[in-house]
Amino acid sequence: MTGRAVRDGPAGHPPRATLDDGTVVVVKDSSADPGAAAAEAAGLRWIAVPGGPPVPRVLGADDALLVTELVPAGRATPGAAERFGRELATLHAAGAEAFGAPPPGGRARAWIGHTRMENRPHDGPWGDWFASDRVLPYLRAARDRGALDPAGAAAVDDVCGRIGALAGPDEPPARLHGDLWSGNVLWSGDGDGAAWLIDPAAHGGHRESDLAMLDLFGLPHLDVVLAAYDEHSPLADGWRERVDLHQLFPLLVHAVLFGGGYGAQAAAAARRLR
């Protein structure tokens, strides 16, 4: 695969390149985080399941660069949102080897945003893994950088101590996108529209975590997405009351990356779980 020099795309979009045959592709430079491009490529391939949300094809990847197909821009519609709900349920149902398991070819030391994330298969229940490998590492980091005060940290730590009572019914490991905020859902301009998934932090986890991330940062027609999801793959009783629990991880990640406002939100979510 050969192409002309990489050029910047529209504001807010990843850089693009034009191949010799005229095809425009997306190029992400991850040279500052060696291995991140290859890890993301593994995640994209893993979440590209039959009947699931469309995912850009990986055209090339090494330790520095990831090249994927370009998704034509469109807008969210209720019809596309309904389709997305069914497709997301299909993706989750594809399953994973274990909670915390990385994609095939993925790495144990992965990334979410610009911070590290450990992907280690866990044999126990989801709650134990979520507390030990997702919430507590970022709780410590957020507290150490001053993004979470002692009282807030104690509230989150208390949730981890009661995780078994809060986690809800047991479910098998789901195949997660893992960083499913609205910016990683691209509404396509092709045909009747579709919601494409980009930038995964893919791993085996609880399906409610992806849904809670969508709720945390907002998504057009989210009510339609959730209704279609629940009709396709009914959610366990009490899932709405567990949204705060599943949002603790992304809120703490954001507290580590961006500071105390997110730490205060994490503490507030933890207190609502009492």
XYZ file of N, CA and C in Angstrom:
822
model
N 0.851 -1.183 0.000
C 0.000 0.000 0.000
C 0.885 1.230 0.000
N 0.723 2.064 -0.985
C 1.525 3.275 -1.060
C 0.601 4.474 -1.115
N 1.147 5.624 -0.708
C 0.318 6.822 -0.698
C 1.158 8.065 -0.686
N 0.476 9.181 -0.910
C 1.146 10.473 -0.859
C 1.301 10.906 0.585
N 1.934 12.035 0.784
C 2.218 12.498 2.139
C 0.932 12.694 2.931
N 1.030 12.414 4.222
C -0.106 12.617 5.102
C -0.421 14.102 5.170
N -1.709 14.429 5.139
C -2.124 15.818 5.272
C -3.200 15.892 6.346
N -3.397 17.055 6.897
C -4.420 17.218 7.913
C -5.800 17.125 7.286
N -6.724 16.497 8.013
C -8.112 16.474 7.590
C -8.841 17.668 8.155
N -10.182 17.654 8.092
C -10.962 18.743 8.654
C -10.693 18.897 10.141
N -10.973 20.088 10.669
C -10.735 20.354 12.082
C -11.465 19.326 12.938
N -10.754 18.802 13.943
C -11.340 17.829 14.840
C -11.316 16.409 14.333
N -10.762 16.187 13.144
C -10.709 14.846 12.572
C -9.260 14.383 12.502
N -9.021 13.060 12.491
C -7.645 12.569 12.380
C -7.038 12.950 11.042
N -5.706 13.010 10.957
C -5.056 13.282 9.671
C -5.409 12.227 8.632
N -5.348 12.638 7.378
C -5.689 11.735 6.280
C -4.550 11.695 5.283
N -4.602 10.662 4.460
C -3.640 10.526 3.367
C -4.403 10.077 2.134
N -3.862 10.391 0.979
C -4.439 9.945 -0.282
C -3.522 8.902 -0.896
N -4.059 7.714 -1.136
C -3.270 6.640 -1.730
C -3.087 6.896 -3.220
N -2.180 6.137 -3.818
C -1.883 6.344 -5.238
C -3.094 6.103 -6.132
N -4.044 5.286 -5.665
C -5.231 5.049 -6.485
C -6.332 6.080 -6.224
N -6.022 7.101 -5.411
C -6.982 8.160 -5.123
C -7.820 7.931 -3.883
N -7.687 6.773 -3.250
C -8.466 6.485 -2.049
C -7.968 7.337 -0.882
N -8.885 7.981 -0.180
C -8.537 8.754 1.011
C -8.703 7.854 2.242
N -7.683 7.825 3.084
C -7.682 6.981 4.274
C -7.375 7.822 5.500
N -7.669 7.259 6.651
C -7.351 7.910 7.923
C -6.033 7.349 8.443
N -5.154 8.220 8.889
C -3.843 7.817 9.404
C -3.674 8.364 10.820
N -3.466 7.476 11.779
C -3.222 7.887 13.161
C -1.767 7.604 13.516
N -1.097 8.627 14.010
C 0.295 8.509 14.413
C 0.350 8.244 15.914
N 0.767 7.052 16.297
C 0.875 6.685 17.704
C 2.331 6.454 18.100
N 3.242 7.115 17.409
C 4.654 6.890 17.680
C 5.047 7.300 19.100
N 4.265 8.194 19.716
C 4.568 8.584 21.091
C 4.236 7.474 22.081
N 3.379 6.539 21.681
C 3.011 5.400 22.516
C 3.268 4.125 21.723
N 4.526 3.674 21.654
C 4.843 2.508 20.826
C 3.950 1.318 21.152
N 3.398 0.730 20.115
C 2.514 -0.411 20.291
C 1.050 -0.060 20.324
N 0.722 1.226 20.520
C -0.685 1.610 20.617
C -1.418 1.388 19.304
N -0.764 1.645 18.183
C -1.422 1.474 16.882
C -1.747 0.006 16.633
N -0.799 -0.873 16.921
C -1.044 -2.300 16.722
C -2.128 -2.809 17.671
N -2.161 -2.281 18.899
C -3.191 -2.690 19.853
C -4.567 -2.233 19.385
N -4.663 -1.015 18.870
C -5.944 -0.527 18.370
C -6.391 -1.325 17.158
N -5.453 -1.671 16.295
C -5.798 -2.483 15.129
C -6.384 -3.823 15.561
N -5.782 -4.445 16.577
C -6.307 -5.715 17.083
C -7.717 -5.533 17.627
N -7.951 -4.419 18.313
C -9.278 -4.147 18.837
C -10.304 -3.939 17.747
N -9.942 -3.190 16.710
C -10.872 -2.964 15.598
C -11.245 -4.277 14.922
N -10.270 -5.131 14.701
C -10.565 -6.416 14.052
C -11.476 -7.279 14.932
N -11.276 -7.226 16.237
C -12.037 -8.070 17.165
C -13.489 -7.645 17.260
N -13.749 -6.337 17.212
C -15.134 -5.872 17.362
C -15.871 -5.830 16.026
N -15.216 -6.193 14.945
C -15.870 -6.260 13.638
C -16.529 -7.625 13.493
N -17.707 -7.786 14.110
C -18.377 -9.084 14.121
C -19.562 -9.062 13.152
N -19.915 -10.194 12.567
C -21.083 -10.246 11.682
C -22.346 -9.789 12.407
N -23.048 -8.846 11.818
C -24.264 -8.329 12.422
C -24.046 -7.248 13.449
N -22.774 -6.954 13.765
C -22.477 -5.903 14.722
C -22.358 -4.552 14.046
N -22.052 -3.501 14.820
C -21.869 -2.184 14.214
C -20.709 -2.211 13.221
N -20.826 -1.482 12.116
C -19.701 -1.441 11.183
C -18.477 -0.807 11.818
N -17.323 -1.279 11.388
C -16.032 -0.832 11.919
C -15.119 -0.553 10.726
N -14.376 0.553 10.729
C -13.471 0.809 9.605
C -12.461 -0.321 9.419
N -12.230 -0.709 8.182
C -11.251 -1.748 7.898
C -9.854 -1.249 8.212
N -9.060 -2.117 8.819
C -7.652 -1.821 9.071
C -6.887 -2.104 7.788
N -6.261 -1.077 7.240
C -5.502 -1.212 5.992
C -4.016 -1.401 6.241
N -3.560 -1.060 7.419
C -2.157 -1.229 7.759
C -1.907 -0.765 9.174
N -0.952 -1.405 9.852
C -0.621 -1.014 11.225
C 0.769 -1.504 11.567
N 1.498 -0.679 12.312
C 2.767 -1.098 12.894
C 2.869 -0.436 14.261
N 4.071 -0.350 14.817
C 4.195 0.222 16.153
C 3.943 1.726 16.185
N 3.933 2.387 15.024
C 3.798 3.834 15.008
C 2.526 4.327 14.340
N 2.079 3.660 13.272
C 0.977 4.183 12.464
C -0.148 3.164 12.334
N -1.369 3.696 12.305
C -2.550 2.904 12.013
C -3.265 3.555 10.837
N -3.551 2.767 9.805
C -4.230 3.265 8.614
C -5.554 2.519 8.483
N -6.655 3.279 8.408
C -7.981 2.673 8.290
C -8.760 3.375 7.184
N -9.832 2.706 6.760
C -10.691 3.331 5.767
C -11.400 4.540 6.366
N -11.785 5.470 5.506
C -12.474 6.690 5.917
C -13.979 6.432 5.950
N -14.636 6.853 7.035
C -16.090 6.734 7.148
C -16.722 8.028 6.654
N -17.590 7.961 5.637
C -18.216 9.187 5.133
C -19.124 9.805 6.199
N -19.026 11.106 6.369
C -19.760 11.796 7.432
C -21.252 11.827 7.137
N -22.043 11.671 8.182
C -23.487 11.760 8.070
C -24.060 12.344 9.342
N -25.296 12.026 9.636
C -25.923 12.524 10.850
C -26.747 11.411 11.483
N -26.987 11.556 12.766
C -27.763 10.568 13.499
C -29.242 10.695 13.152
N -29.893 9.566 12.965
C -31.332 9.518 12.739
C -31.932 8.467 13.661
N -33.232 8.555 13.958
C -33.839 7.513 14.798
C -33.686 6.121 14.197
N -33.800 6.011 12.868
C -33.652 4.700 12.241
C -32.264 4.136 12.418
N -31.245 4.989 12.243
C -29.871 4.534 12.433
C -29.617 4.184 13.895
N -30.226 4.939 14.823
C -30.052 4.658 16.248
C -30.670 3.318 16.626
N -31.843 3.011 16.069
C -32.467 1.720 16.343
C -31.594 0.583 15.834
N -31.070 0.761 14.631
C -30.176 -0.252 14.073
C -28.932 -0.411 14.944
N -28.396 0.688 15.433
C -27.204 0.639 16.269
C -27.466 -0.137 17.554
N -28.636 0.055 18.164
C -28.950 -0.675 19.382
C -28.918 -2.176 19.168
N -29.497 -2.637 18.063
C -29.491 -4.079 17.775
C -28.075 -4.565 17.485
N -27.337 -3.773 16.715
C -25.981 -4.190 16.352
C -25.055 -4.217 17.559
N -25.209 -3.254 18.471
C -24.365 -3.244 19.664
C -24.648 -4.467 20.527
N -25.915 -4.853 20.624
C -26.255 -6.062 21.366
C -25.596 -7.289 20.733
N -25.555 -7.331 19.407
C -24.904 -8.441 18.711
C -23.409 -8.471 18.998
N -22.773 -7.299 18.989
C -21.347 -7.228 19.317
C -21.089 -7.778 20.712
N -21.841 -7.314 21.686
C -21.625 -7.772 23.062
C -21.816 -9.276 23.187
N -22.819 -9.804 22.470
C -23.113 -11.230 22.558
C -22.026 -12.093 21.936
N -21.142 -11.511 21.131
C -20.029 -12.282 20.555
C -19.088 -12.790 21.641
N -19.093 -12.140 22.795
C -18.405 -12.669 23.957
C -16.900 -12.469 23.965
N -16.303 -12.889 25.060
C -14.856 -12.786 25.276
C -14.421 -13.982 26.108
N -13.138 -14.250 26.080
C -12.586 -15.383 26.816
C -12.810 -15.241 28.311
N -12.672 -14.000 28.825
C -12.789 -13.756 30.259
C -12.931 -12.263 30.477
N -13.376 -11.877 31.666
C -13.334 -10.472 32.021
C -11.872 -10.021 32.016
N -11.618 -8.901 31.363
C -10.262 -8.379 31.270
C -9.443 -8.923 30.131
N -9.977 -9.879 29.388
C -9.203 -10.487 28.299
C -8.997 -9.490 27.164
N -7.777 -9.382 26.642
C -7.540 -8.518 25.485
C -8.003 -9.192 24.208
N -8.145 -8.438 23.124
C -8.443 -9.057 21.827
C -7.297 -9.960 21.392
N -7.560 -10.944 20.551
C -6.463 -11.733 19.989
C -5.451 -10.812 19.303
N -4.200 -10.947 19.659
C -3.175 -10.065 19.124
C -3.052 -8.760 19.876
N -3.959 -8.531 20.837
C -3.864 -7.326 21.662
C -2.828 -7.497 22.763
N -2.684 -6.477 23.563
C -1.624 -6.470 24.567
C -2.192 -6.375 25.969
N -1.489 -6.979 26.921
C -1.903 -6.868 28.314
C -1.808 -5.425 28.779
N -0.768 -4.719 28.344
C -0.642 -3.297 28.675
C -1.216 -2.503 27.511
N -2.483 -2.134 27.652
C -3.193 -1.446 26.582
C -3.372 0.023 26.950
N -4.257 0.689 26.242
C -4.482 2.122 26.438
C -5.969 2.402 26.437
N -6.370 3.416 27.211
C -7.671 4.041 27.061
C -7.396 5.534 27.032
N -7.741 6.157 25.900
C -7.301 7.529 25.711
C -5.784 7.575 25.685
N -5.214 8.421 26.540
C -3.753 8.541 26.597
C -3.205 8.026 27.926
N -3.910 7.076 28.514
C -3.396 6.484 29.745
C -3.435 4.962 29.625
N -2.618 4.312 30.407
C -2.490 2.861 30.333
C -3.707 2.161 30.923
N -3.956 0.969 30.430
C -5.041 0.132 30.922
C -4.574 -1.316 30.851
N -4.680 -2.015 31.966
C -4.241 -3.405 32.002
C -5.366 -4.332 31.530
N -5.041 -5.216 30.625
C -5.971 -6.246 30.178
C -5.421 -7.607 30.598
N -5.943 -8.107 31.717
C -5.498 -9.398 32.249
C -6.723 -10.267 32.461
N -6.795 -11.439 31.832
C -7.956 -12.309 32.023
C -8.166 -12.652 33.497
N -9.411 -12.606 33.904
C -9.772 -12.821 35.303
C -10.791 -13.950 35.370
N -10.564 -14.933 36.254
C -11.444 -16.092 36.339
C -12.649 -15.876 37.237
N -12.597 -14.867 38.082
C -13.661 -14.661 39.054
C -14.827 -13.869 38.506
N -15.745 -13.441 39.384
C -16.905 -12.666 38.951
C -16.515 -11.280 38.449
N -17.415 -10.708 37.646
C -17.140 -9.405 37.043
C -16.802 -8.352 38.086
N -17.559 -8.293 39.177
C -17.354 -7.229 40.151
C -15.951 -7.215 40.732
N -15.416 -8.389 41.042
C -14.059 -8.454 41.601
C -13.044 -7.906 40.606
N -13.184 -8.297 39.336
C -12.262 -7.800 38.314
C -12.424 -6.300 38.119
N -13.657 -5.824 38.050
C -13.918 -4.405 37.807
C -13.303 -3.551 38.913
N -13.453 -3.990 40.151
C -12.884 -3.235 41.265
C -11.358 -3.246 41.219
N -10.772 -4.431 41.027
C -9.313 -4.552 41.156
C -8.552 -4.018 39.951
N -9.095 -4.209 38.739
C -8.340 -3.869 37.533
C -8.837 -2.623 36.814
N -9.995 -2.109 37.196
C -10.505 -0.907 36.548
C -10.655 0.255 37.529
N -11.371 0.073 38.613
C -11.649 1.214 39.487
C -10.450 1.564 40.378
N -9.925 0.598 41.117
C -8.910 0.919 42.128
C -7.618 1.506 41.556
N -7.078 1.020 40.418
C -5.858 1.647 39.908
C -6.033 3.127 39.576
N -7.196 3.487 39.033
C -7.422 4.885 38.665
C -7.852 5.713 39.868
N -8.471 5.065 40.846
C -8.750 5.754 42.109
C -7.441 6.200 42.747
N -6.462 5.292 42.814
C -5.175 5.649 43.417
C -4.485 6.753 42.625
N -4.503 6.639 41.305
C -3.835 7.649 40.480
C -4.513 9.004 40.613
N -5.850 9.028 40.625
C -6.572 10.290 40.750
C -6.330 10.930 42.115
N -6.301 10.106 43.154
C -6.037 10.626 44.497
C -4.621 11.172 44.585
N -3.659 10.468 44.016
C -2.267 10.888 44.104
C -2.014 12.200 43.370
N -2.760 12.459 42.302
C -2.561 13.712 41.573
C -3.445 14.831 42.092
N -4.220 14.566 43.156
C -5.053 15.591 43.764
C -6.370 15.826 43.052
N -6.770 14.910 42.171
C -8.027 15.064 41.441
C -9.213 14.504 42.221
N -8.949 13.881 43.366
C -10.003 13.292 44.187
C -9.622 13.520 45.644
N -10.503 14.168 46.414
C -10.169 14.452 47.811
C -10.338 13.181 48.655
N -9.830 13.194 49.883
C -9.885 11.980 50.710
C -11.295 11.445 50.913
N -12.271 12.328 51.110
C -13.643 11.863 51.321
C -14.197 11.211 50.058
N -13.899 11.804 48.910
C -14.342 11.223 47.647
C -13.681 9.889 47.384
N -12.387 9.813 47.680
C -11.671 8.551 47.496
C -12.248 7.474 48.405
N -12.606 7.841 49.627
C -13.181 6.872 50.560
C -14.532 6.368 50.061
N -15.313 7.254 49.430
C -16.623 6.846 48.903
C -16.462 5.831 47.778
N -15.497 6.061 46.889
C -15.253 5.117 45.798
C -14.713 3.805 46.345
N -13.805 3.887 47.296
C -13.237 2.675 47.897
C -14.324 1.854 48.583
N -15.284 2.530 49.208
C -16.391 1.826 49.859
C -17.221 1.052 48.837
N -17.439 1.639 47.660
C -18.168 0.934 46.604
C -17.426 -0.339 46.219
N -16.116 -0.257 46.101
C -15.333 -1.446 45.734
C -15.465 -2.534 46.794
N -15.568 -2.141 48.039
C -15.731 -3.118 49.105
C -17.088 -3.791 49.093
N -18.076 -3.163 48.457
C -19.431 -3.728 48.400
C -19.795 -4.174 46.989
N -18.787 -4.369 46.137
C -19.033 -4.583 44.720
C -19.910 -5.808 44.468
N -19.759 -6.843 45.275
C -20.551 -8.043 45.062
C -22.039 -7.796 45.207
N -22.426 -6.923 46.128
C -23.831 -6.618 46.348
C -24.377 -5.633 45.320
N -23.503 -4.909 44.659
C -23.923 -3.862 43.721
C -23.908 -4.308 42.268
N -23.209 -5.404 41.968
C -22.908 -5.747 40.575
C -24.088 -6.285 39.791
N -25.141 -6.748 40.477
C -26.274 -7.307 39.759
C -26.061 -8.773 39.427
N -26.993 -9.354 38.660
C -26.899 -10.779 38.332
C -25.633 -11.087 37.533
N -25.130 -12.300 37.712
C -23.962 -12.734 36.942
C -24.286 -12.758 35.451
N -23.334 -12.316 34.651
C -23.444 -12.376 33.200
C -22.120 -12.861 32.636
N -22.138 -13.502 31.470
C -20.870 -13.920 30.850
C -20.113 -12.712 30.324
N -18.805 -12.834 30.130
C -18.029 -11.705 29.589
C -18.549 -11.305 28.212
N -18.747 -10.011 28.034
C -19.191 -9.459 26.760
C -17.992 -8.919 25.995
N -18.149 -8.825 24.691
C -17.098 -8.237 23.852
C -17.348 -6.730 23.785
N -16.542 -5.955 24.509
C -16.766 -4.520 24.648
C -15.925 -3.703 23.682
N -16.504 -2.584 23.236
C -15.708 -1.529 22.601
C -14.751 -0.961 23.638
N -15.267 -0.647 24.814
C -14.424 -0.280 25.943
C -14.193 1.198 26.152
N -14.445 2.029 25.135
C -14.300 3.484 25.279
C -15.420 4.138 24.473
N -16.653 3.704 24.769
C -17.775 4.011 23.894
C -18.461 5.322 24.281
N -17.704 6.405 24.184
C -18.339 7.717 24.317
C -18.792 8.169 22.928
N -19.607 9.218 22.893
C -20.250 9.598 21.633
C -19.252 9.959 20.546
N -18.062 10.452 20.911
C -17.064 10.806 19.908
C -16.490 9.611 19.179
N -16.681 8.427 19.723
C -16.191 7.206 19.067
C -17.297 6.473 18.312
N -18.439 7.149 18.158
C -19.536 6.657 17.320
C -19.687 7.633 16.161
N -19.402 7.179 14.950
C -19.497 8.018 13.767
C -20.749 7.655 12.983
N -21.596 8.638 12.756
C -22.818 8.420 11.985
C -22.489 8.615 10.517
N -22.726 7.580 9.737
C -22.294 7.549 8.340
C -23.314 8.212 7.426
N -22.811 8.749 6.324
C -23.667 9.307 5.298
C -24.018 8.316 4.217
N -23.608 7.069 4.351
C -23.890 6.043 3.340
C -25.313 5.503 3.472
N -26.010 5.378 2.374
C -27.302 4.698 2.350
C -28.258 5.247 3.385
N -28.813 4.342 4.230
C -29.766 4.772 5.253
C -29.069 5.137 6.549
N -27.750 5.275 6.509
C -27.000 5.678 7.684
C -26.673 4.490 8.587
N -25.618 4.636 9.335
C -25.206 3.604 10.287
C -24.287 4.260 11.304
N -24.201 3.651 12.475
C -23.287 4.110 13.511
C -22.043 3.231 13.477
N -20.928 3.824 13.077
C -19.655 3.111 13.001
C -18.888 3.318 14.303
N -18.131 2.297 14.695
C -17.326 2.377 15.909
C -15.861 2.571 15.569
N -15.228 3.524 16.244
C -13.803 3.790 16.064
C -13.131 3.835 17.433
N -11.795 3.866 17.433
C -10.969 4.086 18.626
C -11.335 3.193 19.816
N -11.394 1.894 19.649
C -11.767 1.042 20.789
C -10.639 0.901 21.809
N -11.059 0.605 23.033
C -10.159 0.099 24.072
C -10.710 -1.276 24.428
N -10.749 -2.158 23.437
C -11.535 -3.389 23.484
C -11.004 -4.376 24.514
N -11.941 -5.072 25.173
C -11.607 -6.096 26.155
C -12.886 -6.832 26.533
N -12.742 -7.907 27.284
C -13.896 -8.606 27.824
C -14.379 -7.913 29.080
N -15.668 -7.602 29.126
C -16.210 -6.891 30.282
C -17.698 -7.105 30.407
N -18.360 -6.199 31.089
C -19.809 -6.261 31.285
C -20.477 -5.356 30.271
N -21.504 -5.857 29.602
C -22.139 -5.081 28.538
C -22.724 -3.764 29.035
N -23.136 -3.713 30.316
C -23.678 -2.461 30.842
C -22.640 -1.352 30.876
N -21.353 -1.708 30.844
C -20.307 -0.678 30.875
C -20.311 0.153 29.600
N -20.448 -0.490 28.432
C -20.532 0.270 27.185
C -21.763 1.171 27.180
N -22.885 0.668 27.660
C -24.116 1.467 27.671
C -23.988 2.645 28.632
N -23.345 2.430 29.766
C -23.154 3.517 30.732
C -22.249 4.601 30.167
N -21.251 4.215 29.366
C -20.378 5.206 28.744
C -21.158 6.062 27.760
N -22.031 5.440 26.977
C -22.861 6.206 26.052
C -23.710 7.215 26.807
N -24.241 6.808 27.957
C -25.088 7.680 28.754
C -24.299 8.814 29.400
N -23.063 8.527 29.785
C -22.258 9.514 30.510
C -21.988 10.749 29.671
N -21.611 10.570 28.432
C -21.226 11.704 27.599
C -22.258 12.031 26.520
N -23.393 11.360 26.568
C -24.490 11.709 25.676
C -24.328 11.141 24.280
N -25.444 10.750 23.680
C -25.464 10.233 22.320
C -26.803 10.601 21.723
N -26.839 11.074 20.479
C -28.131 11.378 19.858
C -29.031 10.143 19.848
N -30.285 10.353 20.196
C -31.296 9.283 20.170
C -30.913 8.111 21.067
N -30.286 8.412 22.204
C -29.853 7.322 23.086
C -31.031 6.484 23.562
N -32.176 7.113 23.805
C -33.337 6.347 24.255
C -33.754 5.309 23.219
N -33.612 5.651 21.930
C -33.944 4.707 20.862
C -32.926 3.574 20.843
N -31.649 3.916 20.997
C -30.589 2.897 21.032
C -30.857 1.896 22.149
N -31.139 2.400 23.357
C -31.312 1.526 24.511
C -32.563 0.658 24.376
N -33.629 1.238 23.834
C -34.857 0.450 23.663
C -34.641 -0.687 22.667
N -33.952 -0.396 21.561
C -33.687 -1.436 20.561
C -32.751 -2.500 21.125
N -31.751 -2.065 21.890
C -30.827 -3.013 22.527
C -31.597 -3.950 23.455
N -32.417 -3.361 24.324
C -33.137 -4.150 25.325
C -34.141 -5.102 24.672
N -34.722 -4.693 23.561
C -35.638 -5.581 22.849
C -34.892 -6.760 22.233
N -33.699 -6.490 21.716
C -32.897 -7.542 21.085
C -32.278 -8.478 22.120
N -31.700 -7.894 23.174
C -31.018 -8.658 24.229
C -31.416 -8.051 25.572
N -32.505 -8.506 26.170
C -33.027 -7.874 27.380
C -31.971 -7.710 28.473
N -31.964 -6.532 29.064
C -31.024 -6.216 30.130
C -31.563 -6.707 31.462
N -30.666 -7.011 32.377
C -31.061 -7.549 33.681
C -31.788 -6.482 34.493
N -32.716 -6.931 35.329
C -33.440 -6.012 36.196
C -32.460 -5.153 36.995
N -32.806 -3.893 37.132
C -31.990 -2.979 37.923
C -30.831 -2.361 37.175
N -30.762 -2.558 35.858
C -29.584 -2.054 35.127
C -29.480 -0.542 35.198
N -30.603 0.150 35.236
C -30.538 1.617 35.299
C -29.926 2.084 36.624
N -30.184 1.341 37.704
C -29.608 1.706 39.004
C -28.107 1.419 39.064
N -27.599 0.643 38.113
C -26.163 0.319 38.092
C -25.360 1.231 37.165
N -26.010 2.181 36.534
C -25.283 3.066 35.613
C -24.156 3.794 36.337
N -24.421 4.316 37.530
C -23.370 5.013 38.289
C -22.179 4.104 38.555
N -22.446 2.844 38.857
C -21.349 1.902 39.121
C -20.458 1.761 37.893
N -21.050 1.553 36.745
C -20.274 1.346 35.527
C -19.588 2.631 35.063
N -20.108 3.779 35.469
C -19.481 5.042 35.073
C -18.270 5.408 35.933
N -18.063 4.702 37.023
C -16.914 5.040 37.875
C -15.602 4.934 37.107
N -15.452 3.892 36.307
C -14.186 3.717 35.583
C -13.914 4.874 34.621
N -14.805 5.200 33.676
C -14.474 6.321 32.782
C -14.328 7.645 33.518
N -15.101 7.859 34.564
C -14.953 9.120 35.300
C -13.575 9.215 35.955
N -13.098 8.121 36.525
C -11.772 8.144 37.152
C -10.663 8.267 36.113
N -10.833 7.619 34.948
C -9.858 7.806 33.873
C -9.778 9.285 33.496
N -10.922 9.922 33.362
C -10.925 11.343 33.012
C -10.362 12.203 34.141
N -10.571 11.792 35.388
C -9.971 12.526 36.499
C -8.448 12.469 36.424
N -7.912 11.303 36.073
C -6.462 11.157 35.938
C -5.942 12.018 34.784
N -6.681 12.036 33.676
C -6.208 12.746 32.482
C -6.444 14.247 32.550
N -7.584 14.657 33.134
C -8.013 16.046 32.983
C -8.275 16.786 34.281
N -8.292 16.081 35.419
C -8.372 16.816 36.660
C -9.633 16.629 37.480
N -9.736 17.515 38.487
C -10.624 17.304 39.605
C -12.105 17.338 39.355
N -12.576 18.028 38.318
C -14.009 18.044 38.061
C -14.554 16.649 37.869
N -13.811 15.826 37.161
C -14.229 14.444 36.951
C -14.092 13.630 38.237
N -13.115 13.956 39.054
C -12.998 13.275 40.341
C -14.211 13.534 41.211
N -14.692 14.773 41.211
C -15.887 15.103 41.987
C -17.106 14.349 41.455
N -17.197 14.196 40.132
C -18.303 13.422 39.554
C -18.221 11.958 39.966
N -17.014 11.404 39.991
C -16.853 10.016 40.420
C -17.284 9.847 41.871
N -16.893 10.783 42.721
C -17.284 10.699 44.127
C -18.800 10.800 44.272
N -19.435 11.686 43.503
C -20.887 11.827 43.566
C -21.578 10.540 43.106
N -21.047 9.911 42.049
C -21.625 8.651 41.578
C -21.500 7.572 42.653
N -20.348 7.513 43.319
C -20.146 6.519 44.365
C -21.120 6.731 45.515
N -21.356 7.985 45.893
C -22.272 8.259 47.012
C -23.714 7.885 46.646
N -24.067 8.011 45.391
C -25.429 7.620 44.997
C -25.637 6.116 45.082
N -24.559 5.349 45.153
C -24.652 3.895 45.233
C -24.766 3.389 46.663
N -24.782 4.280 47.622
C -24.867 3.859 49.034
C -26.282 3.381 49.360
